Amino acid sequence: MKISVIGTGYVGLVTGTCFAEMGNEVTCVDIDEAKVENLQKGNIPIYEPGLEPMVVENHHAGRLHFTTDIKQALVRSEICFIAVGTPMGEDGSADLRYVLAVAKSIGEHMDKHTYIIDKSTVPVGTAEKVRYTVQQELEKRGSSLSFDVISNPEFLKEGAAVSDFMRPDRIVIGADNEDAIEVMRELYSPFLKKNDRFIEMDVKSAEMTKYTANAMLATKISFMNEISNICERVGADVNKVRVGIGSDTRIGFSFIYPGCGYGGSCFPKDVQALAKTSKEYGYTPKILDAVEAVNYEQKKVLSNKVIKRFGEDLGGMTFALWGLSFKPETDDMREASSITIIDELTSRGAKIKAYDPKAFKEARECYLKDNENVEYVQSKYDALNGSEAMLLVTEWKEFRSPDFEEMIKRLKHPVIFDGRNQYDMQKLRKRGFEYYQIGVRS
């Protein structure tokens, strides 16, 4: 099938590449000329395991094209995915300006019946706005061309996006006619050979499904973090509590690990956008508001432990920080806990030696570019040299089994603040470490 994907960010690039991998002819569009030039050379703007070689292979095979010309892309395609960003507005709502700008361009340039698919995460009612925008442009042209607007939310996990797309646990399609549903079924059929997990519904329900899924997962995280804070105060061990409740199949172990808060491009934005939508319709979402409030405070838990141990004045002190990205296997630092932790410590005079396997560039050029008190080092052990203590913020695999004897040699004090509860407390204390976890009284 002939497909265009508007937007070559995380969702758009993975979507276009995986469709090309299945033999479709895909044209990806972006307004950023430099990004398009780099993609044509095989240089991708994000780190996602397995994505770069797939982009290069399909581009060389002639199945995957990159352009800044949306008109050219629409001429080539019958199916058009909208996969541009929907950043959070100042009031917490999803900013639809980019989605509607694409819809306007589609209406201006489409030359045949087109299936327009919302892949971006958008609030309920967005499909109606897209339909209205496209129709307005067609009427300006005096065109009677027909089109369908379909909701097809993505459920990709950063760090596992390619495998998630190639082996989906479900495909959710929201459409208002059977023809559109059948087109989508044909498009996704190569991905559903083993399990037919094609779920069809109305457009608004599909739009709502995406927000509900992310809000549910964020709720589990904030709930467990709240329990961890209670455990720490009453003297219980949240790690043992987690095993105790996770063994219940009704609860399970997914997303009940205590930590220093969730981040990324989805959970913070989507929880707030869903809450904003709810309030616009006259309902106050008490649980959603609480989820966000707990997460906001949780990002300060690790820095608060440092401040309690070393004092409010951290001038002249340096701390090693392991992990900058919001989760492992990605370079994404959007809403990352590391940003809050670093800001809390450096605002009190501390200096940070930071190490992350992938997120250096994001930190240095964007999220921490104005913080002169952060030094970026080339290995996790280099970060320890002359540091008062180590803070583990992101649970990259290479942090799971470090050389603890080497750590003791390099640190000024054998102190670890573990924001992801990666290590065995008793074993570390026997080695001579002063060790702090989330949800365990020190």
CSV table of C-alpha atoms in Angstrom, one decimal:
chain,number,residue,atom,x,y,z
A,1,MET,CA,0.0,0.0,0.0
A,2,LYS,CA,1.1,3.6,-0.5
A,3,ILE,CA,1.4,5.5,2.7
A,4,SER,CA,2.5,9.0,3.8
A,5,VAL,CA,3.5,9.8,7.4
A,6,ILE,CA,3.5,13.5,8.4
A,7,GLY,CA,6.1,14.0,11.2
A,8,THR,CA,9.3,12.2,11.6
A,9,GLY,CA,9.6,12.3,15.4
A,10,TYR,CA,9.5,9.2,17.6
A,11,VAL,CA,6.1,7.9,16.6
A,12,GLY,CA,6.2,9.0,12.9
A,13,LEU,CA,9.6,7.5,12.2
A,14,VAL,CA,8.9,4.2,13.8
A,15,THR,CA,5.5,4.0,12.1
A,16,GLY,CA,6.8,4.8,8.6
A,17,THR,CA,9.8,2.5,9.0
A,18,CYS,CA,7.9,-0.5,10.2
A,19,PHE,CA,5.2,-0.2,7.5
A,20,ALA,CA,8.1,0.0,4.9
A,21,GLU,CA,9.6,-3.1,6.5
A,22,MET,CA,6.4,-5.0,5.6
A,23,GLY,CA,6.7,-4.0,1.9
A,24,ASN,CA,4.6,-0.8,1.8
A,25,GLU,CA,5.8,2.3,-0.1
A,26,VAL,CA,6.1,5.0,2.6
A,27,THR,CA,6.9,8.7,2.3
A,28,CYS,CA,7.8,10.5,5.5
A,29,VAL,CA,7.3,14.2,5.6
A,30,ASP,CA,8.9,16.8,7.9
A,31,ILE,CA,9.2,20.6,7.7
A,32,ASP,CA,12.7,20.4,9.2
A,33,GLU,CA,15.0,20.4,6.1
A,34,ALA,CA,18.1,19.4,8.1
A,35,LYS,CA,16.3,16.5,9.7
A,36,VAL,CA,15.1,15.2,6.3
A,37,GLU,CA,18.6,15.5,4.9
A,38,ASN,CA,20.1,13.6,7.8
A,39,LEU,CA,17.4,10.9,7.4
A,40,GLN,CA,18.2,10.5,3.7
A,41,LYS,CA,21.8,9.9,4.8
A,42,GLY,CA,20.7,7.3,7.3
A,43,ASN,CA,21.2,9.5,10.4
A,44,ILE,CA,18.2,9.3,12.7
A,45,PRO,CA,17.4,12.0,15.3
A,46,ILE,CA,16.5,9.6,18.2
A,47,TYR,CA,18.0,6.6,19.9
A,48,GLU,CA,15.7,3.6,19.6
A,49,PRO,CA,17.1,0.1,19.6
A,50,GLY,CA,16.9,-1.6,16.1
A,51,LEU,CA,15.5,1.5,14.4
A,52,GLU,CA,18.5,2.9,12.6
A,53,PRO,CA,19.5,-0.2,10.6
A,54,MET,CA,15.8,-0.7,9.6
A,55,VAL,CA,15.6,3.0,8.3
A,56,VAL,CA,18.8,2.6,6.3
A,57,GLU,CA,17.8,-0.8,4.8
A,58,ASN,CA,14.3,0.3,3.7
A,59,HIS,CA,15.6,3.7,2.4
A,60,HIS,CA,18.2,1.9,0.3
A,61,ALA,CA,15.6,-0.5,-0.9
A,62,GLY,CA,13.4,2.3,-2.2
A,63,ARG,CA,10.5,1.6,0.1
A,64,LEU,CA,11.1,4.5,2.5
A,65,HIS,CA,11.3,8.1,1.3
A,66,PHE,CA,11.9,11.4,3.2
A,67,THR,CA,10.8,14.8,1.9
A,68,THR,CA,9.7,18.2,3.1
A,69,ASP,CA,7.0,18.3,0.3
A,70,ILE,CA,3.7,17.3,1.7
A,71,LYS,CA,2.0,17.7,-1.7
A,72,GLN,CA,4.4,15.2,-3.3
A,73,ALA,CA,3.8,12.8,-0.5
A,74,LEU,CA,0.0,13.0,-0.9
A,75,VAL,CA,0.2,12.4,-4.6
A,76,ARG,CA,2.1,9.2,-3.9
A,77,SER,CA,-0.3,7.9,-1.2
A,78,GLU,CA,-3.8,7.0,-0.4
A,79,ILE,CA,-3.3,6.6,3.3
A,80,CYS,CA,-2.0,9.5,5.3
A,81,PHE,CA,-0.9,9.3,9.0
A,82,ILE,CA,-0.7,12.4,11.1
A,83,ALA,CA,2.1,11.8,13.6
A,84,VAL,CA,3.2,15.3,14.7
A,85,GLY,CA,3.7,16.4,18.3
A,86,THR,CA,0.9,17.5,20.6
A,87,PRO,CA,2.9,19.3,23.3
A,88,MET,CA,1.3,20.2,26.6
A,89,GLY,CA,-0.1,23.7,26.7
A,90,GLU,CA,0.3,26.1,29.7
A,91,ASP,CA,-3.1,25.0,31.0
A,92,GLY,CA,-2.3,21.3,30.8
A,93,SER,CA,-4.3,20.7,27.6
A,94,ALA,CA,-2.9,19.1,24.4
A,95,ASP,CA,-1.7,21.7,21.9
A,96,LEU,CA,-3.3,20.7,18.6
A,97,ARG,CA,-1.8,23.5,16.4
A,98,TYR,CA,0.5,21.1,14.6
A,99,VAL,CA,-2.2,18.4,14.0
A,100,LEU,CA,-4.6,21.0,12.6
A,101,ALA,CA,-1.8,22.6,10.5
A,102,VAL,CA,-1.2,19.2,8.9
A,103,ALA,CA,-5.0,18.8,8.4
A,104,LYS,CA,-5.1,22.1,6.6
A,105,SER,CA,-2.2,21.1,4.3
A,106,ILE,CA,-3.9,17.8,3.5
A,107,GLY,CA,-7.1,19.7,2.5
A,108,GLU,CA,-5.0,22.0,0.4
A,109,HIS,CA,-3.2,19.3,-1.5
A,110,MET,CA,-5.0,15.9,-1.5
A,111,ASP,CA,-5.9,14.8,-5.0
A,112,LYS,CA,-8.0,11.6,-4.4
A,113,HIS,CA,-10.0,9.9,-1.7
A,114,THR,CA,-7.6,9.8,1.3
A,115,TYR,CA,-7.7,7.9,4.5
A,116,ILE,CA,-6.5,10.4,7.1
A,117,ILE,CA,-5.3,8.7,10.3
A,118,ASP,CA,-4.7,10.4,13.6
A,119,LYS,CA,-1.6,8.6,15.0
A,120,SER,CA,-0.7,11.4,17.4
A,121,THR,CA,-2.0,11.2,20.9
A,122,VAL,CA,-5.0,13.6,20.8
A,123,PRO,CA,-7.9,14.4,23.1
A,124,VAL,CA,-11.4,13.2,22.4
A,125,GLY,CA,-13.0,15.2,19.6
A,126,THR,CA,-9.8,15.8,17.6
A,127,ALA,CA,-11.0,13.8,14.7
A,128,GLU,CA,-14.0,16.1,14.3
A,129,LYS,CA,-11.7,19.1,14.3
A,130,VAL,CA,-9.4,17.4,11.7
A,131,ARG,CA,-12.5,16.6,9.5
A,132,TYR,CA,-13.8,20.1,9.8
A,133,THR,CA,-10.3,21.6,8.9
A,134,VAL,CA,-9.8,19.4,5.9
A,135,GLN,CA,-13.4,20.0,4.6
A,136,GLN,CA,-12.9,23.8,4.9
A,137,GLU,CA,-9.9,23.7,2.7
A,138,LEU,CA,-11.6,21.4,0.1
A,139,GLU,CA,-14.5,23.9,0.0
A,140,LYS,CA,-12.1,26.8,-0.6
A,141,ARG,CA,-10.8,24.8,-3.6
A,142,GLY,CA,-14.3,24.0,-4.8
A,143,SER,CA,-13.4,20.3,-4.5
A,144,SER,CA,-15.9,17.5,-3.9
A,145,LEU,CA,-13.2,15.0,-2.9
A,146,SER,CA,-14.1,12.6,-0.2
A,147,PHE,CA,-12.0,11.4,2.8
A,148,ASP,CA,-12.2,9.5,6.0
A,149,VAL,CA,-10.7,10.5,9.4
A,150,ILE,CA,-9.6,7.5,11.5
A,151,SER,CA,-8.2,7.2,15.0
A,152,ASN,CA,-5.4,4.8,15.4
A,153,PRO,CA,-3.6,5.5,18.7
A,154,GLU,CA,-0.1,4.2,19.2
A,155,PHE,CA,0.9,2.1,22.2
A,156,LEU,CA,4.7,2.0,21.7
A,157,LYS,CA,7.1,1.8,24.6
A,158,GLU,CA,10.2,3.9,24.2
A,159,GLY,CA,13.2,1.5,24.1
A,160,ALA,CA,11.0,-1.2,22.6
A,161,ALA,CA,9.1,0.6,20.0
A,162,VAL,CA,10.2,-1.4,17.0
A,163,SER,CA,9.3,-4.7,18.6
A,164,ASP,CA,6.0,-3.3,19.9
A,165,PHE,CA,5.1,-2.1,16.4
A,166,MET,CA,6.1,-5.3,14.6
A,167,ARG,CA,4.5,-7.6,17.3
A,168,PRO,CA,1.6,-5.5,18.6
A,169,ASP,CA,-0.5,-6.6,21.6
A,170,ARG,CA,-3.5,-4.8,20.0
A,171,ILE,CA,-4.4,-2.5,17.1
A,172,VAL,CA,-7.1,-0.1,18.0
A,173,ILE,CA,-9.0,1.5,15.1
A,174,GLY,CA,-11.7,4.1,15.5
A,175,ALA,CA,-13.8,4.8,12.4
A,176,ASP,CA,-17.3,5.6,11.4
A,177,ASN,CA,-17.7,3.3,8.4
A,178,GLU,CA,-16.9,-0.3,7.4
A,179,ASP,CA,-14.9,0.6,4.4
A,180,ALA,CA,-12.3,2.6,6.5
A,181,ILE,CA,-12.1,-0.3,8.9
A,182,GLU,CA,-11.4,-2.8,6.2
A,183,VAL,CA,-8.6,-0.6,4.7
A,184,MET,CA,-7.0,-0.5,8.1
A,185,ARG,CA,-7.4,-4.2,8.6
A,186,GLU,CA,-5.7,-4.9,5.3
A,187,LEU,CA,-2.9,-2.4,6.2
A,188,TYR,CA,-2.2,-4.1,9.6
A,189,SER,CA,-2.8,-7.7,8.5
A,190,PRO,CA,0.9,-8.5,8.1
A,191,PHE,CA,1.5,-7.6,11.7
A,192,LEU,CA,-1.4,-9.9,12.9
A,193,LYS,CA,-0.5,-13.2,11.4
A,194,LYS,CA,-0.2,-15.1,14.7
A,195,ASN,CA,-2.7,-13.2,16.7
A,196,ASP,CA,-5.7,-11.2,15.4
A,197,ARG,CA,-5.8,-8.4,18.0
A,198,PHE,CA,-7.5,-5.9,15.7
A,199,ILE,CA,-10.0,-3.9,17.9
A,200,GLU,CA,-12.5,-1.7,16.1
A,201,MET,CA,-14.6,0.9,17.7
A,202,ASP,CA,-16.0,4.4,17.2
A,203,VAL,CA,-13.6,7.3,16.8
A,204,LYS,CA,-14.1,9.0,20.2
A,205,SER,CA,-13.7,5.7,22.0
A,206,ALA,CA,-10.4,5.1,20.2
A,207,GLU,CA,-9.2,8.6,21.1
A,208,MET,CA,-10.2,7.9,24.7
A,209,THR,CA,-8.5,4.5,24.8
A,210,LYS,CA,-5.0,5.9,24.4
A,211,TYR,CA,-5.4,8.5,27.2
A,212,THR,CA,-7.0,5.9,29.5
A,213,ALA,CA,-4.2,3.4,29.0
A,214,ASN,CA,-1.5,5.9,29.8
A,215,ALA,CA,-3.4,7.3,32.8
A,216,MET,CA,-3.9,3.8,34.2
A,217,LEU,CA,-0.2,3.0,34.0
A,218,ALA,CA,0.7,6.4,35.5
A,219,THR,CA,-1.8,5.7,38.3
A,220,LYS,CA,-0.1,2.4,39.2
A,221,ILE,CA,3.3,4.2,39.3
A,222,SER,CA,2.0,7.0,41.5
A,223,PHE,CA,0.1,4.6,43.7
A,224,MET,CA,3.2,2.5,44.4
A,225,ASN,CA,5.3,5.6,45.0
A,226,GLU,CA,2.7,6.8,47.6
A,227,ILE,CA,2.8,3.4,49.2
A,228,SER,CA,6.6,3.6,49.3
A,229,ASN,CA,6.4,6.9,51.1
A,230,ILE,CA,4.1,5.4,53.7
A,231,CYS,CA,6.3,2.3,54.0
A,232,GLU,CA,9.3,4.5,54.8
A,233,ARG,CA,7.5,6.3,57.5
A,234,VAL,CA,6.0,3.2,59.3
A,235,GLY,CA,9.1,1.1,59.0
A,236,ALA,CA,8.0,-1.4,56.3
A,237,ASP,CA,10.0,-2.4,53.2
A,238,VAL,CA,8.3,-1.4,50.0
A,239,ASN,CA,10.4,-4.0,48.1
A,240,LYS,CA,8.8,-6.8,50.1
A,241,VAL,CA,5.4,-5.2,49.9
A,242,ARG,CA,5.7,-5.1,46.1
A,243,VAL,CA,6.4,-8.8,45.9
A,244,GLY,CA,3.5,-9.5,48.3
A,245,ILE,CA,1.0,-7.7,46.2
A,246,GLY,CA,2.4,-8.4,42.8
A,247,SER,CA,2.0,-12.1,43.4
A,248,ASP,CA,-1.8,-11.5,43.2
A,249,THR,CA,-2.6,-12.1,39.5
A,250,ARG,CA,-5.3,-9.4,39.7
A,251,ILE,CA,-2.5,-6.9,40.4
A,252,GLY,CA,0.6,-8.3,38.7
A,253,PHE,CA,4.1,-6.9,38.8
A,254,SER,CA,4.0,-4.4,35.9
A,255,PHE,CA,4.4,-0.8,36.8
A,256,ILE,CA,4.5,-1.3,40.6
A,257,TYR,CA,8.2,-0.6,41.1
A,258,PRO,CA,8.8,2.3,43.4
A,259,GLY,CA,11.1,5.0,42.1
A,260,CYS,CA,11.7,8.7,41.7
A,261,GLY,CA,8.7,9.5,39.5
A,262,TYR,CA,7.6,8.9,35.9
A,263,GLY,CA,8.6,11.1,33.0
A,264,GLY,CA,8.8,10.9,29.2
A,265,SER,CA,6.7,12.3,26.4
A,266,CYS,CA,3.5,10.5,27.3
A,267,PHE,CA,2.5,10.0,30.9
A,268,PRO,CA,2.9,13.5,32.2
A,269,LYS,CA,1.3,15.1,29.2
A,270,ASP,CA,-1.5,12.7,28.8
A,271,VAL,CA,-2.5,12.6,32.4
A,272,GLN,CA,-2.8,16.4,32.5
A,273,ALA,CA,-4.5,16.5,29.1
A,274,LEU,CA,-7.1,14.0,30.2
A,275,ALA,CA,-7.7,15.9,33.4
A,276,LYS,CA,-8.1,19.1,31.5
A,277,THR,CA,-10.6,17.5,29.1
A,278,SER,CA,-12.6,16.2,32.0
A,279,LYS,CA,-12.8,19.6,33.6
A,280,GLU,CA,-13.9,21.1,30.4
A,281,TYR,CA,-16.9,18.8,30.4
A,282,GLY,CA,-17.7,19.7,34.0
A,283,TYR,CA,-16.2,16.7,35.9
A,284,THR,CA,-13.3,17.1,38.4
A,285,PRO,CA,-11.0,14.0,38.0
A,286,LYS,CA,-9.8,13.5,41.6
A,287,ILE,CA,-7.7,10.5,40.9
A,288,LEU,CA,-6.0,12.0,37.9
A,289,ASP,CA,-5.2,15.1,39.8
A,290,ALA,CA,-3.7,13.1,42.7
A,291,VAL,CA,-1.6,11.0,40.3
A,292,GLU,CA,0.0,14.1,38.9
A,293,ALA,CA,0.5,15.7,42.4
A,294,VAL,CA,2.1,12.5,43.8
A,295,ASN,CA,4.5,12.3,40.8
A,296,TYR,CA,5.5,16.0,41.1
A,297,GLU,CA,6.6,15.4,44.7
A,298,GLN,CA,8.1,12.0,44.0
A,299,LYS,CA,10.7,13.6,41.7
A,300,LYS,CA,12.1,15.4,44.8
A,301,VAL,CA,12.3,12.4,47.0
A,302,LEU,CA,15.9,11.4,46.1
A,303,SER,CA,17.3,15.0,46.3
A,304,ASN,CA,15.5,15.4,49.6
A,305,LYS,CA,17.4,12.3,51.0
A,306,VAL,CA,20.7,13.9,49.8
A,307,ILE,CA,19.8,17.2,51.5
A,308,LYS,CA,18.8,15.4,54.7
A,309,ARG,CA,22.1,13.6,54.8
A,310,PHE,CA,24.5,16.4,53.6
A,311,GLY,CA,22.5,19.5,54.7
A,312,GLU,CA,20.8,22.4,52.9
A,313,ASP,CA,24.1,24.1,51.9
A,314,LEU,CA,25.8,21.8,49.3
A,315,GLY,CA,28.4,24.4,48.3
A,316,GLY,CA,31.7,22.8,47.5
A,317,MET,CA,30.2,19.3,47.2
A,318,THR,CA,30.1,17.2,44.0
A,319,PHE,CA,27.7,14.3,43.4
A,320,ALA,CA,27.8,11.5,40.9
A,321,LEU,CA,24.6,10.9,39.0
A,322,TRP,CA,24.0,7.7,37.0
A,323,GLY,CA,21.3,8.1,34.4
A,324,LEU,CA,19.8,11.1,32.7
A,325,SER,CA,17.1,9.7,30.4
A,326,PHE,CA,13.6,9.2,31.8
A,327,LYS,CA,13.9,5.5,31.4
A,328,PRO,CA,16.5,3.0,30.1
A,329,GLU,CA,17.0,2.3,26.4
A,330,THR,CA,16.2,5.8,25.2
A,331,ASP,CA,17.8,9.2,25.0
A,332,ASP,CA,14.5,11.0,25.8
A,333,MET,CA,14.8,13.4,28.7
A,334,ARG,CA,11.4,14.9,28.5
A,335,GLU,CA,10.0,15.4,32.0
A,336,ALA,CA,12.9,13.2,33.3
A,337,SER,CA,13.4,12.9,37.1
A,338,SER,CA,17.0,13.7,36.6
A,339,ILE,CA,16.2,17.3,35.6
A,340,THR,CA,14.4,17.9,38.9
A,341,ILE,CA,17.0,16.2,41.0
A,342,ILE,CA,19.9,18.1,39.4
A,343,ASP,CA,18.1,21.4,39.7
A,344,GLU,CA,17.3,20.8,43.4
A,345,LEU,CA,21.0,20.0,44.2
A,346,THR,CA,22.7,22.6,42.0
A,347,SER,CA,20.4,25.3,43.3
A,348,ARG,CA,21.9,24.6,46.7
A,349,GLY,CA,25.5,25.0,45.4
A,350,ALA,CA,26.3,21.4,44.5
A,351,LYS,CA,28.1,20.3,41.3
A,352,ILE,CA,27.1,17.2,39.4
A,353,LYS,CA,29.1,14.7,37.5
A,354,ALA,CA,26.6,13.0,35.2
A,355,TYR,CA,26.9,9.8,33.2
A,356,ASP,CA,24.3,8.3,30.8
A,357,PRO,CA,24.9,5.8,28.0
A,358,LYS,CA,22.8,7.7,25.5
A,359,ALA,CA,21.3,11.0,26.8
A,360,PHE,CA,24.4,13.2,26.9
A,361,LYS,CA,23.5,15.2,23.8
A,362,GLU,CA,19.9,15.8,24.9
A,363,ALA,CA,21.1,17.0,28.3
A,364,ARG,CA,24.0,19.2,27.1
A,365,GLU,CA,22.2,20.8,24.2
A,366,CYS,CA,18.6,21.1,25.5
A,367,TYR,CA,17.4,20.1,29.0
A,368,LEU,CA,20.4,21.2,31.1
A,369,LYS,CA,22.2,23.5,28.6
A,370,ASP,CA,21.9,26.5,31.0
A,371,ASN,CA,23.2,24.7,34.1
A,372,GLU,CA,26.9,25.3,34.3
A,373,ASN,CA,27.2,23.1,37.4
A,374,VAL,CA,26.9,19.8,35.5
A,375,GLU,CA,29.9,18.0,34.1
A,376,TYR,CA,29.4,15.1,31.6
A,377,VAL,CA,31.8,12.2,31.9
A,378,GLN,CA,32.5,9.2,29.7
A,379,SER,CA,32.0,6.3,32.2
A,380,LYS,CA,30.0,5.6,35.3
A,381,TYR,CA,33.2,5.2,37.3
A,382,ASP,CA,34.6,8.6,36.1
A,383,ALA,CA,31.5,10.2,37.7
A,384,LEU,CA,32.5,8.9,41.1
A,385,ASN,CA,35.9,10.6,41.2
A,386,GLY,CA,35.9,13.1,44.0
A,387,SER,CA,32.1,12.8,44.5
A,388,GLU,CA,30.5,12.8,48.0
A,389,ALA,CA,28.0,10.2,46.9
A,390,MET,CA,26.4,8.5,43.9
A,391,LEU,CA,22.7,8.9,42.9
A,392,LEU,CA,21.2,6.2,40.7
A,393,VAL,CA,18.4,7.8,38.7
A,394,THR,CA,17.9,5.6,35.6
A,395,GLU,CA,18.0,1.8,35.8
A,396,TRP,CA,20.2,1.1,32.7
A,397,LYS,CA,21.4,-2.5,32.6
A,398,GLU,CA,25.1,-1.5,32.9
A,399,PHE,CA,24.3,-0.1,36.4
A,400,ARG,CA,22.9,-3.4,37.7
A,401,SER,CA,26.2,-5.1,38.7
A,402,PRO,CA,28.9,-2.5,39.1
A,403,ASP,CA,32.2,-3.1,40.7
A,404,PHE,CA,31.4,-2.0,44.3
A,405,GLU,CA,35.1,-2.2,45.4
A,406,GLU,CA,36.0,0.2,42.6
A,407,MET,CA,33.1,2.5,43.7
A,408,ILE,CA,34.5,2.6,47.3
A,409,LYS,CA,37.9,3.5,46.0
A,410,ARG,CA,36.7,6.4,43.9
A,411,LEU,CA,33.9,8.0,46.1
A,412,LYS,CA,34.9,10.4,48.8
A,413,HIS,CA,32.3,8.6,51.0
A,414,PRO,CA,30.8,5.2,50.3
A,415,VAL,CA,27.3,6.6,50.0
A,416,ILE,CA,24.6,5.6,47.4
A,417,PHE,CA,21.2,7.1,46.9
A,418,ASP,CA,19.3,4.6,44.8
A,419,GLY,CA,16.2,6.0,43.1
A,420,ARG,CA,15.3,2.7,41.5
A,421,ASN,CA,16.0,0.2,44.3
A,422,GLN,CA,18.4,-1.8,42.2
A,423,TYR,CA,20.7,-3.3,44.9
A,424,ASP,CA,20.5,-5.5,47.9
A,425,MET,CA,20.6,-3.3,51.0
A,426,GLN,CA,22.0,-5.9,53.4
A,427,LYS,CA,24.9,-6.8,51.0
A,428,LEU,CA,25.8,-3.2,50.4
A,429,ARG,CA,25.9,-2.4,54.1
A,430,LYS,CA,28.1,-5.4,54.7
A,431,ARG,CA,30.5,-4.0,52.1
A,432,GLY,CA,30.6,-0.7,54.1
A,433,PHE,CA,28.2,1.4,52.1
A,434,GLU,CA,25.8,3.9,53.5
A,435,TYR,CA,22.8,3.0,51.3
A,436,TYR,CA,19.5,4.7,50.8
A,437,GLN,CA,16.5,3.4,48.9
A,438,ILE,CA,13.0,4.6,48.0
A,439,GLY,CA,10.4,3.3,50.4
A,440,VAL,CA,12.8,1.9,53.0
A,441,ARG,CA,13.6,3.5,56.3
A,442,SER,CA,17.3,4.2,56.5
